[in-house]
Amino acid sequence: MKKFLIIIILLCSFTAMAQDYKTHKVQEGETIESIAKQYLVTPFDIYALNPDAKSSVSVNTVLIIPTSRVKNEPIPEEIKEVVSFKTHKVRRKETLFSISQKYGIEIEDIKKYNKRLYSENLRKGDKIKIPKYKTIVNKVSLNNTVKKYTVLPKEGKWRVAYKFGITVPELEALNPNLGEVLQPGQKVNVPNISNNEEKTVEEAYNYYTVLKSEGYMALNRKLGVTQEELEALNPELKEGGLKLGMVLRVPQDVKTDYVIKDIENTNLSSNLRNLSAKKIALMLPYRTHKIDVDSTEEAKKKIRTDRLLSVSLDFHAGALIAIDSAKRLGISTHMKVFDTRNQSAQISSILNDNDFSEYDAVIGPLMPKHLDRVASELKKDNTPVVSPYSMPVNLYSNVFQTVPSSELLQETMINYVKSDSLPKDMVIISDSKHKAISDKLLAEFPSAKQIFSRKNKKGQEAYFIYQTELEAIFKNGRTIVFLETDNEGFASNVISVINGLNTNGKEIILMTTDKNRAFEGREISNYHLSNLKFHYPSVNKTAEPTSRNGFIRAYRRAYNVSPNRYAVRGFDLTMDLLLRLASEDDLYKASTTEIETEYVENKFRYSKKMFGGYYNEAVYIVKYDNLTIVEAKR
């Protein structure tokens, strides 16, 4: 009787398995992921029943496949069928976007039946075919692994990819014509998993998209998170490892907006493949309407006294030499110059009177609010707008911020000190206004001594410290002093005191995360700064006056003076822009994080903000050395 019961139980068990599971023999080229999609299950479902598959899967291996939890019911699918065409004559200022909106069709539909638009821009007077469709509704069975998903507000590619357990490249592969930014209500193809398998983006965490060739060590250096911590937050890593485009959950305090890393400089001039003429617009506040061009003396005086005019002319001069240098490499450039007059009305006039949809890039305007106006207007045409000096108000998807942010400068300085393995003591000196950065430095270097400026009898900031406060702190050996202030008197007081303590047996190195005007005042001694080997993060380095650099020699020949930093920036930025445009189809494709360029005094490495444009993350650490400012090397 006992044996009979066991046989009955086993038979029942096999019957249940036959109902809930099936088998699959692995074919050549198949993976666990592809098999899972075929049967509408997840890889984890297969691993649960086939533990050995975690290590390897060979051809002809028989896998147990669970029954999918996805309901395989027919769903309605709309199919568009072309019934006729309408001819449309392109008018002035019309774009593919505006035409698609007018006729209620996709831009891709227009390009499909006007194939030259894949490689050429739309021109006024063009006659293009506009397809007219009829819609046929079929009921389609879910006999594949893909379903339609409607994008929710604020959802980008990484959120959708994370939600359905795939990488961003896999999402793009499922949707070949997917644009750069997802729009609310847009329907996209996603894996056909059941609702309870979808992941939720939790606000208690931050999220990071894995880049090309990134391993656990690279992520640890970049994010400060170990492999064990990543695997704890992302269990799927234990099974499949890291993949390009995979979206990882990371601790909330991990910064993913910018990355600090060292890569080799890229020589773009050795890979020029797009030598079509480049069309560039330069928008600067020359304000020529205020200059009496009939009076040479008046014009010279205006250049000396009008800072905006002076900066604009210097930048323009450097840009012209860059255009000439690029021409020698086979890159021809058509640059149109616009005087913004530093007026909103003039900006509006420029935008209304010109079509920028065919421009490769626009440099400027100089002022943030004017640049924001131009970038916002040109965003619909996807025309890149490059901010030459200022921080943009909004980092739109078409904006290139060429100046690294103050936060990035701080992080680079901190990481520079962290990479110094030599023995050292640390002191952090600041006024109360800069307590936040002082506390941040203390959190990064817990063993440091923190000192604040003295207050007077009324409790007000007095901006000084006593020498006796510091005498006992500095011991023999190396001591790094961070000074955080924007008060010239306090900077002068501290620098003078610690320079006096920088005697035999003691090496005091002065640093700051923000080198502002307080360090450039009349009371600040450059001899003291040089003696203290003053280090700080900088957007640019300083070229040596005796440099044999080709640009500097060309500038001297043209203008009989050495270029200032505005002229150098005009050259560096314009040269970089032209070389990037000549190395790829457009500026967006030529601005990946793997490309870092360096010219006379500036370097550029762009990273894309997840929901915005591009920002330069290339920063110098410079120092005073024998009364000159040089790049600090490790």
Phi, psi and omega in degrees: 000320181296315179297322179299319179295320180297318179297319179298317180297316180297318179298319178297321180296315180294324178297317178298318179296321181296332181278325187259350185224159172220172181245157179218129176268123185293131179259167179301130177087353181279148175236169177300321180296316181291325178292320179299317179295323181299322183258010177059041176233178177258158176304327182293328176298318181290317179298325181299326181262348182225071185305327182293340181291345180295326182275314179194155177227120181254164180299141180076002173294136180263121181253146173271123184248123178288156176291136183295145176271358179278131179288122182267064181258147179298140177233151179287138177228129180273133178240127179269136179232127181288129179249333178194178179230150174242139177270129180240129176264122186290129178262170179299135178074000176285143178236167176302323181295312183294324179292318179297322179292323181297319184260001177067038178230173180275153176301322180297328177296321179293314181297325183301323183255007173221072195299337179295339181288350174291330184242345182240156178277156176289137182235149176300134179094347177300142172252117184239155180270129177251116182287143171251132186247156161241149185255128177248131180256119176247154172262119185246134179277146179282066179266015175229189187254011185245141173223168179270140178231135179268120184294133179270162176304140178072006178272128174251185182302316185293325180293316180294317179300315180296319183300323184254014171069031178234173178271165178298316176301324178294321176296318179293327178292326177288340183228080188303330183257023182293131180284181182291321183238132177282144180250142177304134181091348179292139180261128181231155176280134178220163176302141185274068178261162181285161185302323183285355176267348181289139179272156179248133175282113184263131182292344180286353181235165170253168184225145184224136179262124184292132180267175182299133175065017179278127175249185183295324180293319179296320179292326178294318178294321185281313187256344183074026181239132182281167178299319181298320180292321178294318181292328178293323180275338182227080185305332182296341179296328181295333182268310189250350180073187181281143177225149176303129177083357179293139179263120184254142171275130181229163179303150186298329183278359178280128181274124180244359183286329179219157186233138178247114183208161178252125175226162180287144178295144181260129176267092184294334184294345180271359183223052181270119182230350180243085187261022173293154183300134181266136180250113186238140172250138178242114181248109182224155182274073180291324181055046182294340180293346179265001184256133174276097186291346179278349181245111180297317181297319179296319180295317179296319180297320180296320179296323181288325189259337181266103185297319180298319178295317181298313179297318181297315181293319179296314179298316180300317180298317178294322180296321180297321178291326177296317179298319179293320179294320179294326179299324179294339178267002179096009181259112177267146186225133170253107181251124177254130185258132179239132176269108181285344182059007184058038182230136179297322180297322179291323176301313179300319180296317179299316182292323181287328186266356185226147176257111183262009184293336181261004179281142177285330179191156174238124176264121182100186001293176185282316184279137184306316183293326179285321176297321179298320180296315181293313182298318180298319181290321185273355181299325182295333178265000180059032178277123181296136176240121186256123178271112188286325185231319192267167175273124182298149175294313177232131178271076179297166184297340181257009184262139175244110179271109187273348180258121178301147182287161178296326178296321179292322177299316178301309183298321180295319179296316180297315180294328177298315180292321180298328182283352179277110184271356181288149180300141181196151168259162182224141177228136179243117181243131180204168170266172185294333179297331182253029180297325183298312180289327177299316179294324178296317178296321179295323177294325179283329182231077188301335182276358183288153175268127183256127182229137178245158179295153181288159175245155178276185184296337179273002180082012180268155180298126181258348177056056172198162171226155177274146177298326181296334178295331187259339186303319183282345185279319186278117179257174175296146183108192184274137173225126176263128180246119171269125176245117183241105180196160169237017179260118185297321181296317180293318178299317180297317180299309184294314183297319179295318182294310185288334175294324177293336179269356182276070186254183180305134180090345179241133176239106181256124180246120181270137178219163172207155175269349182217099179274094182256193185293342178299332181270003182241007184290169182294334181277354181269127181270121175295333176295318178295317180298320179291320179296329180267005180050050185307121179250144174199157177279147185214150175292326183221163172254175182252125177286143180292138181303329182269010184300144177265018179306139183300322180294314182299319179294318179295322180293318179296321179296322185282323190236358177062020174219163175281146181288142172274182187292335178287320177293319178298319180295321177301319178291307185302312184293315182292319179297317179297317180299313182293320179292322177295317179296328181277346182263348181216177181292327178205176184293328181296315181290337183266012185233053176270164182291346180281348184255116173237126181243152179216138183236240185280302183231356186231150173228157187223125171219110187267141173234145183264129174291142188304319181241036182199212185265212189246142178227146181279125181247017179268120186232142174263148162251120182241164181211159173277130180216110181053049176067014173236156180258120183232163177288133179279129180247146173271000000 
